mmCIF file of C-alpha atoms and ligand atoms in Angstrom:
data_model
loop_
_atom_site.group_PDB
_atom_site.id
_atom_site.type_symbol
_atom_site.label_atom_id
_atom_site.label_comp_id
_atom_site.label_asym_id
_atom_site.label_seq_id
_atom_site.Cartn_x
_atom_site.Cartn_y
_atom_site.Cartn_z
ATOM 1 C CA UNK K 1 -0.234 -0.370 0.296
ATOM 2 C CA UNK K 2 1.429 3.487 -1.120
ATOM 3 C CA UNK K 3 0.271 6.292 1.715
ATOM 4 C CA UNK K 4 -0.997 8.818 0.076
ATOM 5 C CA UNK K 5 -1.664 11.786 1.726
ATOM 6 C CA UNK K 6 -4.213 14.500 2.596
ATOM 7 C CA UNK K 7 -6.044 15.893 5.521
ATOM 8 C CA UNK K 8 -8.904 14.860 6.759
ATOM 9 C CA UNK K 9 -12.116 17.133 6.125
ATOM 10 C CA UNK K 10 -11.451 17.917 2.499
ATOM 11 C CA UNK K 11 -13.310 15.278 0.236
ATOM 12 C CA UNK K 12 -16.847 14.758 1.374
ATOM 13 C CA UNK K 13 -18.472 11.646 2.250
ATOM 14 C CA UNK K 14 -17.894 8.735 -0.360
ATOM 15 C CA UNK K 15 -21.447 7.786 -1.247
ATOM 16 C CA UNK K 16 -23.128 6.003 -4.335
ATOM 17 C CA UNK K 17 -24.133 9.152 -5.853
ATOM 18 C CA UNK K 18 -22.459 10.336 -9.330
ATOM 19 C CA UNK K 19 -18.806 12.831 -8.311
ATOM 20 C CA UNK K 20 -19.132 13.900 -12.754
ATOM 21 C CA UNK K 21 -22.446 14.171 -14.367
ATOM 22 C CA UNK K 22 -22.292 15.196 -17.814
ATOM 23 C CA UNK K 23 -25.327 15.870 -19.824
ATOM 24 C CA UNK K 24 -25.736 16.457 -23.576
ATOM 25 C CA UNK K 25 -22.237 17.642 -24.138
ATOM 26 C CA UNK K 26 -21.532 19.110 -27.684
ATOM 27 C CA UNK K 27 -18.428 20.652 -28.675
ATOM 28 C CA UNK K 28 -17.545 22.312 -32.153
ATOM 29 C CA UNK K 29 -14.242 23.312 -33.609
ATOM 30 C CA UNK K 30 -14.735 26.102 -36.105
ATOM 31 C CA UNK K 31 -12.307 25.495 -38.531
ATOM 32 C CA UNK K 32 -11.267 26.468 -42.190
ATOM 33 C CA UNK K 33 -13.207 24.265 -43.448
ATOM 34 C CA UNK K 34 -16.147 24.208 -40.876
ATOM 35 C CA UNK K 35 -17.501 23.204 -37.731
ATOM 36 C CA UNK K 36 -16.399 20.180 -36.686
ATOM 37 C CA UNK K 37 -18.789 18.084 -33.961
ATOM 38 C CA UNK K 38 -16.060 16.697 -31.761
ATOM 39 C CA UNK K 39 -18.797 15.837 -29.463
ATOM 40 C CA UNK K 40 -22.215 15.179 -30.440
ATOM 41 C CA UNK K 41 -24.708 14.992 -27.521
ATOM 42 C CA UNK K 42 -22.746 12.784 -25.194
ATOM 43 C CA UNK K 43 -24.104 11.684 -21.387
ATOM 44 C CA UNK K 44 -22.039 10.366 -18.813
ATOM 45 C CA UNK K 45 -21.592 9.514 -14.810
ATOM 46 C CA UNK K 46 -18.486 8.732 -12.885
ATOM 47 C CA UNK K 47 -19.412 7.680 -9.176
ATOM 48 C CA UNK K 48 -16.542 8.359 -6.206
ATOM 49 C CA UNK K 49 -14.918 5.342 -6.125
ATOM 50 C CA UNK K 50 -15.564 4.342 -9.661
ATOM 51 C CA UNK K 51 -13.768 3.475 -12.742
ATOM 52 C CA UNK K 52 -15.197 4.725 -15.877
ATOM 53 C CA UNK K 53 -13.534 3.229 -19.055
ATOM 54 C CA UNK K 54 -14.206 5.053 -21.871
ATOM 55 C CA UNK K 55 -13.149 3.263 -26.041
ATOM 56 C CA UNK K 56 -13.254 3.911 -29.732
ATOM 57 C CA UNK K 57 -11.526 3.820 -32.372
ATOM 58 C CA UNK K 58 -8.683 6.691 -33.182
ATOM 59 C CA UNK K 59 -10.701 10.882 -33.366
ATOM 60 C CA UNK K 60 -14.001 8.999 -31.942
ATOM 61 C CA UNK K 61 -13.537 11.892 -29.095
ATOM 62 C CA UNK K 62 -12.431 10.520 -26.314
ATOM 63 C CA UNK K 63 -9.635 13.196 -25.594
ATOM 64 C CA UNK K 64 -11.574 16.166 -26.511
ATOM 65 C CA UNK K 65 -14.649 15.735 -24.035
ATOM 66 C CA UNK K 66 -12.217 15.055 -21.605
ATOM 67 C CA UNK K 67 -10.060 18.354 -22.511
ATOM 68 C CA UNK K 68 -13.163 20.202 -21.999
ATOM 69 C CA UNK K 69 -13.749 18.609 -18.863
ATOM 70 C CA UNK K 70 -11.421 20.216 -17.234
ATOM 71 C CA UNK K 71 -11.897 23.449 -19.250
ATOM 72 C CA UNK K 72 -8.778 22.911 -21.476
ATOM 73 C CA UNK K 73 -10.274 23.564 -24.815
ATOM 74 C CA UNK K 74 -9.862 27.238 -26.163
ATOM 75 C CA UNK K 75 -12.696 29.415 -26.117
ATOM 76 C CA UNK K 76 -12.363 31.483 -28.852
ATOM 77 C CA UNK K 77 -12.542 28.813 -31.568
ATOM 78 C CA UNK K 78 -14.630 26.135 -29.180
ATOM 79 C CA UNK K 79 -18.927 25.806 -28.683
ATOM 80 C CA UNK K 80 -19.320 24.076 -25.695
ATOM 81 C CA UNK K 81 -22.905 23.279 -25.035
ATOM 82 C CA UNK K 82 -24.302 20.568 -22.101
ATOM 83 C CA UNK K 83 -23.774 20.242 -18.594
ATOM 84 C CA UNK K 84 -20.886 19.166 -16.795
ATOM 85 C CA UNK K 85 -22.086 19.133 -13.225
ATOM 86 C CA UNK K 86 -19.009 18.220 -10.784
ATOM 87 C CA UNK K 87 -20.982 17.828 -7.779
ATOM 88 C CA UNK K 88 -23.538 19.772 -8.778
ATOM 89 C CA UNK K 89 -21.311 22.596 -9.831
ATOM 90 C CA UNK K 90 -21.622 23.235 -13.751
ATOM 91 C CA UNK K 91 -18.230 23.719 -15.339
ATOM 92 C CA UNK K 92 -19.167 24.573 -18.110
ATOM 93 C CA UNK K 93 -20.554 28.178 -16.594
ATOM 94 C CA UNK K 94 -17.353 27.831 -14.302
ATOM 95 C CA UNK K 95 -15.326 30.785 -14.677
ATOM 96 C CA UNK K 96 -11.454 30.350 -15.672
ATOM 97 C CA UNK K 97 -10.232 31.103 -12.475
ATOM 98 C CA UNK K 98 -12.087 28.963 -10.533
ATOM 99 C CA UNK K 99 -11.285 25.909 -12.931
ATOM 100 C CA UNK K 100 -7.547 26.888 -12.344
ATOM 101 C CA UNK K 101 -8.114 26.029 -8.751
ATOM 102 C CA UNK K 102 -10.014 22.686 -9.189
ATOM 103 C CA UNK K 103 -7.233 21.227 -11.702
ATOM 104 C CA UNK K 104 -4.531 19.693 -10.704
ATOM 105 C CA UNK K 105 -6.184 19.588 -6.565
ATOM 106 C CA UNK K 106 -9.613 18.145 -7.073
ATOM 107 C CA UNK K 107 -9.684 17.099 -10.577
ATOM 108 C CA UNK K 108 -6.716 15.831 -12.276
ATOM 109 C CA UNK K 109 -4.980 14.376 -16.031
ATOM 110 C CA UNK K 110 -3.149 12.303 -17.081
ATOM 111 C CA UNK K 111 -2.051 13.250 -21.035
ATOM 112 C CA UNK K 112 -1.714 11.126 -23.786
ATOM 113 C CA UNK K 113 1.293 13.244 -24.735
ATOM 114 C CA UNK K 114 3.789 13.525 -21.632
ATOM 115 C CA UNK K 115 4.787 16.846 -23.647
ATOM 116 C CA UNK K 116 1.564 18.024 -23.159
ATOM 117 C CA UNK K 117 1.663 18.889 -19.287
ATOM 118 C CA UNK K 118 5.497 18.666 -18.885
ATOM 119 C CA UNK K 119 7.143 22.324 -19.789
ATOM 120 C CA UNK K 120 10.825 22.071 -20.873
ATOM 121 C CA UNK K 121 12.236 25.244 -19.100
ATOM 122 C CA UNK K 122 11.381 23.811 -15.126
ATOM 123 C CA UNK K 123 12.902 20.544 -13.925
ATOM 124 C CA UNK K 124 10.643 17.952 -12.944
ATOM 125 C CA UNK K 125 10.789 18.324 -9.426
ATOM 126 C CA UNK K 126 10.189 21.504 -9.686
ATOM 127 C CA UNK K 127 6.762 20.919 -12.044
ATOM 128 C CA UNK K 128 5.416 18.641 -9.425
ATOM 129 C CA UNK K 129 6.261 20.186 -6.294
ATOM 130 C CA UNK K 130 4.248 24.025 -7.209
ATOM 131 C CA UNK K 131 0.902 22.350 -7.178
ATOM 132 C CA UNK K 132 1.714 20.677 -3.960
ATOM 133 C CA UNK K 133 3.003 24.187 -2.748
ATOM 134 C CA UNK K 134 -0.482 25.757 -4.421
ATOM 135 C CA UNK K 135 -3.162 23.141 -3.182
ATOM 136 C CA UNK K 136 -2.575 22.535 0.437
ATOM 137 C CA UNK K 137 0.453 24.803 1.932
ATOM 138 C CA UNK K 138 3.370 23.028 1.823
ATOM 139 C CA UNK K 139 6.988 23.986 2.314
ATOM 140 C CA UNK K 140 9.412 24.063 -0.594
ATOM 141 C CA UNK K 141 11.206 21.686 1.844
ATOM 142 C CA UNK K 142 8.322 19.565 2.388
ATOM 143 C CA UNK K 143 7.331 20.254 -1.468
ATOM 144 C CA UNK K 144 10.653 18.663 -3.086
ATOM 145 C CA UNK K 145 10.738 15.800 -0.399
ATOM 146 C CA UNK K 146 6.410 15.310 -2.013
ATOM 147 C CA UNK K 147 7.872 15.141 -5.747
ATOM 148 C CA UNK K 148 11.118 12.855 -4.768
ATOM 149 C CA UNK K 149 8.167 10.227 -2.897
ATOM 150 C CA UNK K 150 5.754 10.502 -6.464
ATOM 151 C CA UNK K 151 9.021 9.932 -8.214
ATOM 152 C CA UNK K 152 9.643 6.106 -5.861
ATOM 153 C CA UNK K 153 6.580 6.002 -6.312
ATOM 154 C CA UNK K 154 6.135 5.715 -9.944
ATOM 155 C CA UNK K 155 8.941 3.840 -10.029
ATOM 156 C CA UNK K 156 11.512 6.744 -11.424
ATOM 157 C CA UNK K 157 15.655 5.339 -10.525
ATOM 158 C CA UNK K 158 17.650 7.260 -8.441
ATOM 159 C CA UNK K 159 14.900 9.580 -7.600
ATOM 160 C CA UNK K 160 16.843 11.930 -4.883
ATOM 161 C CA UNK K 161 18.949 13.095 -7.881
ATOM 162 C CA UNK K 162 16.442 13.111 -10.731
ATOM 163 C CA UNK K 163 14.057 15.308 -9.025
ATOM 164 C CA UNK K 164 16.597 18.160 -9.890
ATOM 165 C CA UNK K 165 16.319 16.661 -13.798
ATOM 166 C CA UNK K 166 15.067 19.137 -16.958
ATOM 167 C CA UNK K 167 12.257 16.223 -18.675
ATOM 168 C CA UNK K 168 14.294 16.613 -21.540
ATOM 169 C CA UNK K 169 16.995 14.199 -19.689
ATOM 170 C CA UNK K 170 14.372 11.808 -19.138
ATOM 171 C CA UNK K 171 13.668 8.858 -21.527
ATOM 172 C CA UNK K 172 10.237 9.068 -23.031
ATOM 173 C CA UNK K 173 8.720 6.148 -20.777
ATOM 174 C CA UNK K 174 10.627 7.963 -17.662
ATOM 175 C CA UNK K 175 8.663 11.310 -18.783
ATOM 176 C CA UNK K 176 5.289 8.929 -18.818
ATOM 177 C CA UNK K 177 5.844 8.561 -15.822
ATOM 178 C CA UNK K 178 6.918 12.014 -14.074
ATOM 179 C CA UNK K 179 3.461 13.310 -15.471
ATOM 180 C CA UNK K 180 1.399 10.707 -14.073
ATOM 181 C CA UNK K 181 3.380 11.562 -10.781
ATOM 182 C CA UNK K 182 2.685 15.490 -11.522
ATOM 183 C CA UNK K 183 -0.923 14.350 -11.316
ATOM 184 C CA UNK K 184 -1.417 12.510 -8.409
ATOM 185 C CA UNK K 185 0.578 15.093 -6.131
ATOM 186 C CA UNK K 186 -2.585 16.540 -4.700
ATOM 187 C CA UNK K 187 -4.561 12.544 -4.558
ATOM 188 C CA UNK K 188 -7.291 14.344 -7.127
ATOM 189 C CA UNK K 189 -11.109 13.292 -6.539
ATOM 190 C CA UNK K 190 -11.351 13.308 -9.961
ATOM 191 C CA UNK K 191 -8.406 11.745 -12.314
ATOM 192 C CA UNK K 192 -8.963 11.780 -15.907
ATOM 193 C CA UNK K 193 -6.073 9.067 -17.215
ATOM 194 C CA UNK K 194 -5.731 9.323 -20.892
ATOM 195 C CA UNK K 195 -4.106 6.630 -22.353
ATOM 196 C CA UNK K 196 -1.871 6.638 -19.488
ATOM 197 C CA UNK K 197 0.336 3.412 -19.822
ATOM 198 C CA UNK K 198 0.355 2.850 -23.918
ATOM 199 C CA UNK K 199 4.040 3.792 -23.929
ATOM 200 C CA UNK K 200 5.451 1.741 -21.074
ATOM 201 C CA UNK K 201 6.603 -1.477 -20.504
ATOM 202 C CA UNK K 202 4.417 -4.331 -18.874
ATOM 203 C CA UNK K 203 6.382 -4.603 -15.537
ATOM 204 C CA UNK K 204 5.920 -0.508 -15.008
ATOM 205 C CA UNK K 205 2.296 -0.160 -16.387
ATOM 206 C CA UNK K 206 1.404 -2.748 -13.573
ATOM 207 C CA UNK K 207 3.489 -0.646 -11.202
ATOM 208 C CA UNK K 208 1.158 2.696 -12.570
ATOM 209 C CA UNK K 209 -2.055 1.083 -12.062
ATOM 210 C CA UNK K 210 -1.883 -0.887 -8.708
ATOM 211 C CA UNK K 211 -0.847 3.149 -8.061
ATOM 212 C CA UNK K 212 -4.672 3.953 -9.750
ATOM 213 C CA UNK K 213 -5.838 1.345 -7.694
ATOM 214 C CA UNK K 214 -4.516 2.534 -4.763
ATOM 215 C CA UNK K 215 -5.149 6.400 -4.824
ATOM 216 C CA UNK K 216 -9.027 4.980 -5.290
ATOM 217 C CA UNK K 217 -8.743 2.999 -2.366
ATOM 218 C CA UNK K 218 -7.466 5.312 -0.294
ATOM 219 C CA UNK K 219 -9.899 8.363 -1.165
ATOM 220 C CA UNK K 220 -12.394 6.517 -3.077
ATOM 221 C CA UNK K 221 -11.122 9.038 -6.425
ATOM 222 C CA UNK K 222 -13.222 8.819 -8.751
ATOM 223 C CA UNK K 223 -11.276 7.449 -12.668
ATOM 224 C CA UNK K 224 -11.550 7.654 -15.975
ATOM 225 C CA UNK K 225 -9.415 5.601 -17.948
ATOM 226 C CA UNK K 226 -8.848 5.393 -21.873
ATOM 227 C CA UNK K 227 -7.360 3.000 -23.502
ATOM 228 C CA UNK K 228 -6.931 0.790 -26.613
ATOM 229 C CA UNK K 229 -6.303 -2.140 -24.157
ATOM 230 C CA UNK K 230 -9.237 -4.226 -23.577
ATOM 231 C CA UNK K 231 -7.564 -6.185 -20.805
ATOM 232 C CA UNK K 232 -6.769 -2.900 -19.265
ATOM 233 C CA UNK K 233 -10.261 -1.921 -19.162
ATOM 234 C CA UNK K 234 -11.980 -4.825 -17.818
ATOM 235 C CA UNK K 235 -9.194 -5.006 -15.245
ATOM 236 C CA UNK K 236 -9.575 -1.206 -14.249
ATOM 237 C CA UNK K 237 -13.081 -0.502 -15.224
ATOM 238 C CA UNK K 238 -16.054 -0.803 -13.421
ATOM 239 C CA UNK K 239 -18.122 0.749 -16.013
ATOM 240 C CA UNK K 240 -17.745 0.895 -19.815
ATOM 241 C CA UNK K 241 -18.549 3.477 -22.795
ATOM 242 C CA UNK K 242 -18.080 3.011 -26.320
ATOM 243 C CA UNK K 243 -17.802 6.142 -28.508
ATOM 244 C CA UNK K 244 -18.487 7.316 -32.328
ATOM 245 C CA UNK K 245 -18.287 9.816 -33.698
ATOM 246 C CA UNK K 246 -18.398 12.038 -30.506
ATOM 247 C CA UNK K 247 -21.445 9.954 -29.059
ATOM 248 C CA UNK K 248 -21.961 7.487 -26.987
ATOM 249 C CA UNK K 249 -23.140 3.743 -28.626
ATOM 250 C CA UNK K 250 -22.866 1.425 -26.225
ATOM 251 C CA UNK K 251 -22.695 1.951 -22.046
ATOM 252 C CA UNK K 252 -22.536 -0.943 -18.799
ATOM 253 C CA UNK K 253 -21.068 -2.675 -16.508
ATOM 254 C CA UNK K 254 -17.771 -3.456 -17.568
ATOM 255 C CA UNK K 255 -17.863 -7.362 -18.045
ATOM 256 C CA UNK K 256 -21.291 -7.167 -19.159
ATOM 257 C CA UNK K 257 -20.392 -5.730 -22.111
ATOM 258 C CA UNK K 258 -17.289 -7.029 -22.654
ATOM 259 C CA UNK K 259 -19.108 -10.621 -22.121
ATOM 260 C CA UNK K 260 -21.954 -9.447 -24.447
ATOM 261 C CA UNK K 261 -22.120 -6.396 -26.255
ATOM 262 C CA UNK K 262 -24.868 -5.291 -28.469
ATOM 263 C CA UNK K 263 -23.961 -2.821 -30.331
ATOM 264 C CA UNK K 264 -22.626 -3.657 -34.245
ATOM 265 C CA UNK K 265 -19.475 -0.702 -33.494
ATOM 266 C CA UNK K 266 -19.152 -2.633 -30.185
ATOM 267 C CA UNK K 267 -19.080 -5.436 -32.042
ATOM 268 C CA UNK K 268 -16.956 -4.605 -34.208
ATOM 269 C CA UNK K 269 -14.499 -2.678 -31.657
ATOM 270 C CA UNK K 270 -13.733 -5.813 -29.938
ATOM 271 C CA UNK K 271 -13.227 -8.470 -33.117
ATOM 272 C CA UNK K 272 -10.154 -5.551 -34.045
ATOM 273 C CA UNK K 273 -8.617 -5.788 -30.866
ATOM 274 C CA UNK K 274 -6.706 -8.417 -28.830
ATOM 275 C CA UNK K 275 -8.312 -9.773 -25.863
ATOM 276 C CA UNK K 276 -6.646 -10.686 -23.139
ATOM 277 C CA UNK K 277 -6.950 -14.765 -22.858
ATOM 278 C CA UNK K 278 -8.387 -15.384 -26.044
ATOM 279 C CA UNK K 279 -7.699 -17.623 -28.964
ATOM 280 C CA UNK K 280 -5.001 -16.686 -31.097
ATOM 281 C CA UNK K 281 -5.913 -19.318 -33.862
ATOM 282 C CA UNK K 282 -8.894 -16.124 -34.265
ATOM 283 C CA UNK K 283 -7.885 -13.758 -36.646
ATOM 284 C CA UNK K 284 -8.265 -9.783 -35.682
ATOM 285 C CA UNK K 285 -11.083 -8.664 -38.247
ATOM 286 C CA UNK K 286 -10.624 -4.986 -38.788
ATOM 287 C CA UNK K 287 -14.318 -3.175 -39.462
ATOM 288 C CA UNK K 288 -14.179 -2.220 -43.046
ATOM 289 C CA UNK K 289 -14.604 1.160 -44.117
ATOM 290 C CA UNK K 290 -13.594 4.615 -42.135
ATOM 291 C CA UNK K 291 -14.686 6.870 -39.117
ATOM 292 C CA UNK K 292 -17.372 9.308 -39.687
ATOM 293 C CA UNK K 293 -16.816 12.760 -41.184
ATOM 294 C CA UNK K 294 -16.709 15.194 -38.357
ATOM 295 C CA UNK K 295 -17.140 18.490 -40.425
ATOM 296 C CA UNK K 296 -20.789 16.598 -42.259
ATOM 297 C CA UNK K 297 -21.543 13.836 -39.929
ATOM 298 C CA UNK K 298 -24.037 10.835 -41.539
ATOM 299 C CA UNK K 299 -27.612 11.307 -40.953
ATOM 300 C CA UNK K 300 -29.489 9.215 -38.456
ATOM 301 C CA UNK K 301 -26.921 6.505 -37.256
ATOM 302 C CA UNK K 302 -23.474 7.629 -37.362
ATOM 303 C CA UNK K 303 -22.307 4.078 -37.432
ATOM 304 C CA UNK K 304 -25.155 3.164 -40.670
ATOM 305 C CA UNK K 305 -22.863 3.046 -43.681
ATOM 306 C CA UNK K 306 -20.492 0.851 -41.910
ATOM 307 C CA UNK K 307 -22.939 -1.119 -40.327
ATOM 308 C CA UNK K 308 -22.748 -4.885 -41.835
ATOM 309 C CA UNK K 309 -27.069 -5.478 -39.839
ATOM 310 C CA UNK K 310 -28.728 -1.958 -41.275
ATOM 311 C CA UNK K 311 -30.829 -4.459 -43.467
ATOM 312 C CA UNK K 312 -31.998 -6.227 -41.394
ATOM 313 C CA UNK K 313 -33.813 -3.050 -39.793
ATOM 314 C CA UNK K 314 -37.123 -1.968 -41.455
ATOM 315 C CA UNK K 315 -37.432 1.445 -43.610
ATOM 316 C CA UNK K 316 -34.729 2.829 -44.249
ATOM 317 C CA UNK K 317 -34.277 4.589 -39.781
ATOM 318 C CA UNK K 318 -30.770 3.590 -39.789
ATOM 319 C CA UNK K 319 -30.196 6.863 -42.195
ATOM 320 C CA UNK K 320 -32.865 8.950 -40.903
ATOM 321 C CA UNK K 321 -33.458 8.312 -37.289
ATOM 322 C CA UNK K 322 -30.632 8.249 -34.617
ATOM 323 C CA UNK K 323 -31.284 6.156 -32.605
ATOM 324 C CA UNK K 324 -31.112 7.276 -28.696
ATOM 325 C CA UNK K 325 -29.263 5.465 -26.148
ATOM 326 C CA UNK K 326 -31.534 4.376 -23.111
ATOM 327 C CA UNK K 327 -30.881 5.149 -19.720
ATOM 328 C CA UNK K 328 -28.550 2.261 -17.526
ATOM 329 C CA UNK K 329 -27.061 -1.084 -20.046
ATOM 330 C CA UNK K 330 -28.214 0.876 -23.003
ATOM 331 C CA UNK K 331 -26.763 0.421 -27.273
ATOM 332 C CA UNK K 332 -27.817 3.058 -29.530
ATOM 333 C CA UNK K 333 -29.631 1.058 -32.413
ATOM 334 C CA UNK K 334 -32.230 0.136 -33.417
ATOM 335 C CA UNK K 335 -32.325 -3.201 -34.042
ATOM 336 C CA UNK K 336 -34.721 -5.262 -31.622
ATOM 337 C CA UNK K 337 -33.182 -6.714 -28.483
ATOM 338 C CA UNK K 338 -33.889 -9.680 -30.053
ATOM 339 C CA UNK K 339 -31.449 -9.560 -33.208
ATOM 340 C CA UNK K 340 -29.192 -8.680 -31.384
ATOM 341 C CA UNK K 341 -28.824 -11.587 -29.500
ATOM 342 C CA UNK K 342 -29.545 -13.594 -32.181
ATOM 343 C CA UNK K 343 -26.522 -11.692 -33.816
ATOM 344 C CA UNK K 344 -24.271 -12.020 -31.468
ATOM 345 C CA UNK K 345 -24.553 -15.790 -30.522
ATOM 346 C CA UNK K 346 -24.477 -16.763 -34.001
ATOM 347 C CA UNK K 347 -22.045 -14.466 -35.815
ATOM 348 C CA UNK K 348 -20.011 -12.322 -33.162
ATOM 349 C CA UNK K 349 -19.747 -15.155 -30.389
ATOM 350 C CA UNK K 350 -17.787 -17.107 -32.459
ATOM 351 C CA UNK K 351 -15.063 -14.724 -33.219
ATOM 352 C CA UNK K 352 -14.289 -13.590 -30.184
ATOM 353 C CA UNK K 353 -13.262 -16.666 -28.565
HETATM 354 N N1 ATP P 401 -8.534 21.935 -31.758
HETATM 355 C C1 ATP P 401 -9.430 21.107 -32.868
HETATM 356 N N2 ATP P 401 -10.032 21.817 -33.763
HETATM 357 C C2 ATP P 401 -10.298 21.281 -34.682
HETATM 358 N N3 ATP P 401 -10.210 19.831 -34.418
HETATM 359 C C3 ATP P 401 -10.006 19.200 -33.430
HETATM 360 C C4 ATP P 401 -9.218 19.892 -32.502
HETATM 361 N N4 ATP P 401 -9.472 18.927 -31.659
HETATM 362 C C5 ATP P 401 -9.802 17.863 -32.273
HETATM 363 N N5 ATP P 401 -10.087 17.454 -33.262
HETATM 364 C C6 ATP P 401 -11.177 16.496 -33.881
HETATM 365 O O1 ATP P 401 -11.599 16.266 -33.153
HETATM 366 C C7 ATP P 401 -11.823 15.146 -33.226
HETATM 367 C C8 ATP P 401 -11.503 13.533 -32.138
HETATM 368 O O2 ATP P 401 -10.674 13.340 -31.609
HETATM 369 P P1 ATP P 401 -9.988 13.273 -30.254
HETATM 370 O O3 ATP P 401 -8.542 13.805 -29.925
HETATM 371 O O4 ATP P 401 -10.841 13.448 -29.530
HETATM 372 O O5 ATP P 401 -10.154 11.765 -30.750
HETATM 373 P P2 ATP P 401 -10.120 10.879 -29.608
HETATM 374 O O6 ATP P 401 -11.134 9.716 -29.924
HETATM 375 O O7 ATP P 401 -8.730 11.092 -28.684
HETATM 376 O O8 ATP P 401 -7.888 9.720 -30.941
HETATM 377 P P3 ATP P 401 -7.228 8.738 -30.116
HETATM 378 O O9 ATP P 401 -8.171 7.333 -29.809
HETATM 379 O O10 ATP P 401 -6.289 9.302 -31.944
HETATM 380 O O11 ATP P 401 -6.349 9.379 -29.460
HETATM 381 C C9 ATP P 401 -10.761 14.069 -33.763
HETATM 382 O O12 ATP P 401 -11.722 14.434 -35.732
HETATM 383 C C10 ATP P 401 -10.009 15.924 -34.218
HETATM 384 O O13 ATP P 401 -9.211 15.659 -35.710
HETATM 385 MG MG1 MG P 402 -7.024 10.443 -27.588
#
């Protein structure tokens, strides 16, 4: 067990309430080519002490969603609509100054690319120590000790000397770990981890995942975990959100979704990804076609141009009517529950063995 520190009383009592609640989020970018609809009516919840996994192809809006939660979008070129409720406070309408106070303290992010988070001009130690001093009022000495402690936790060798290195003196994997140390230094209530361990070797990856689990156990933190690795997702997540074209197409408990997915896109995604403990005799099957244009998204169901099962839906509903995502365990698809089950058992399940 690690000994993560936080003074008593800083956290609200943990409970089954939703800590983060995103409702009908729409994120649009104005570009030279037109309006990019990167997130288009997305809703999800993350409970205290729980981990929400997010999967989806490249460009489905995973990073944009989470950067928007932190308010890290360019307000000049980005339009954000909908609600991002953090313990009831709407972050969409919260002034930047207040968001700055939340970031790094209550809410922290591990970025896909460590160079986005680390400045080349300051030592690694200073970049870990500063948010700690700012948010806890610790002294310089205490913060430096804390930085060394964090570097040790993320497995940086000789942390007492490496604390004074600049990011360029670290290898890529070490930079990734330093950024994780920076994100965790204030024991955030909500941690967003965007592909946090993809660049790391297996041993270090396991160490980092354990660290995240410790954080969660000790402080009841909520975690959003984005990854392409289904093994990691099934190990880390409680709930799973499958994103396509800036929307949620399927949601549910991670085990249920992985065991019995209900959306044709999820079927494609699972057939195209290596499975933990899966048979190697089943070839991976890429989803035919390519992700849709976000400048001019398809009408109706965004997946219909690539869906091999749309003929089983009567009329032209798939191309004209946007299928809603119901509450709880749900898939946004016009196939009936019975059709989904039959197709899954006959055609999909044998591929996933
Ligand atoms: N500032 C921006 N201006 C215009 N388009 C953008 C901007 N930022 C992101 N996008 C577009 O929004 C879409 C969603 O991007 P996002 O980075 O969220 O994808 P992702 O799901 O995280 O993909 P990956 O798995 O590759 O990380 C992409 O098509 C991307 O090109
Ligand atoms: Mg991304």
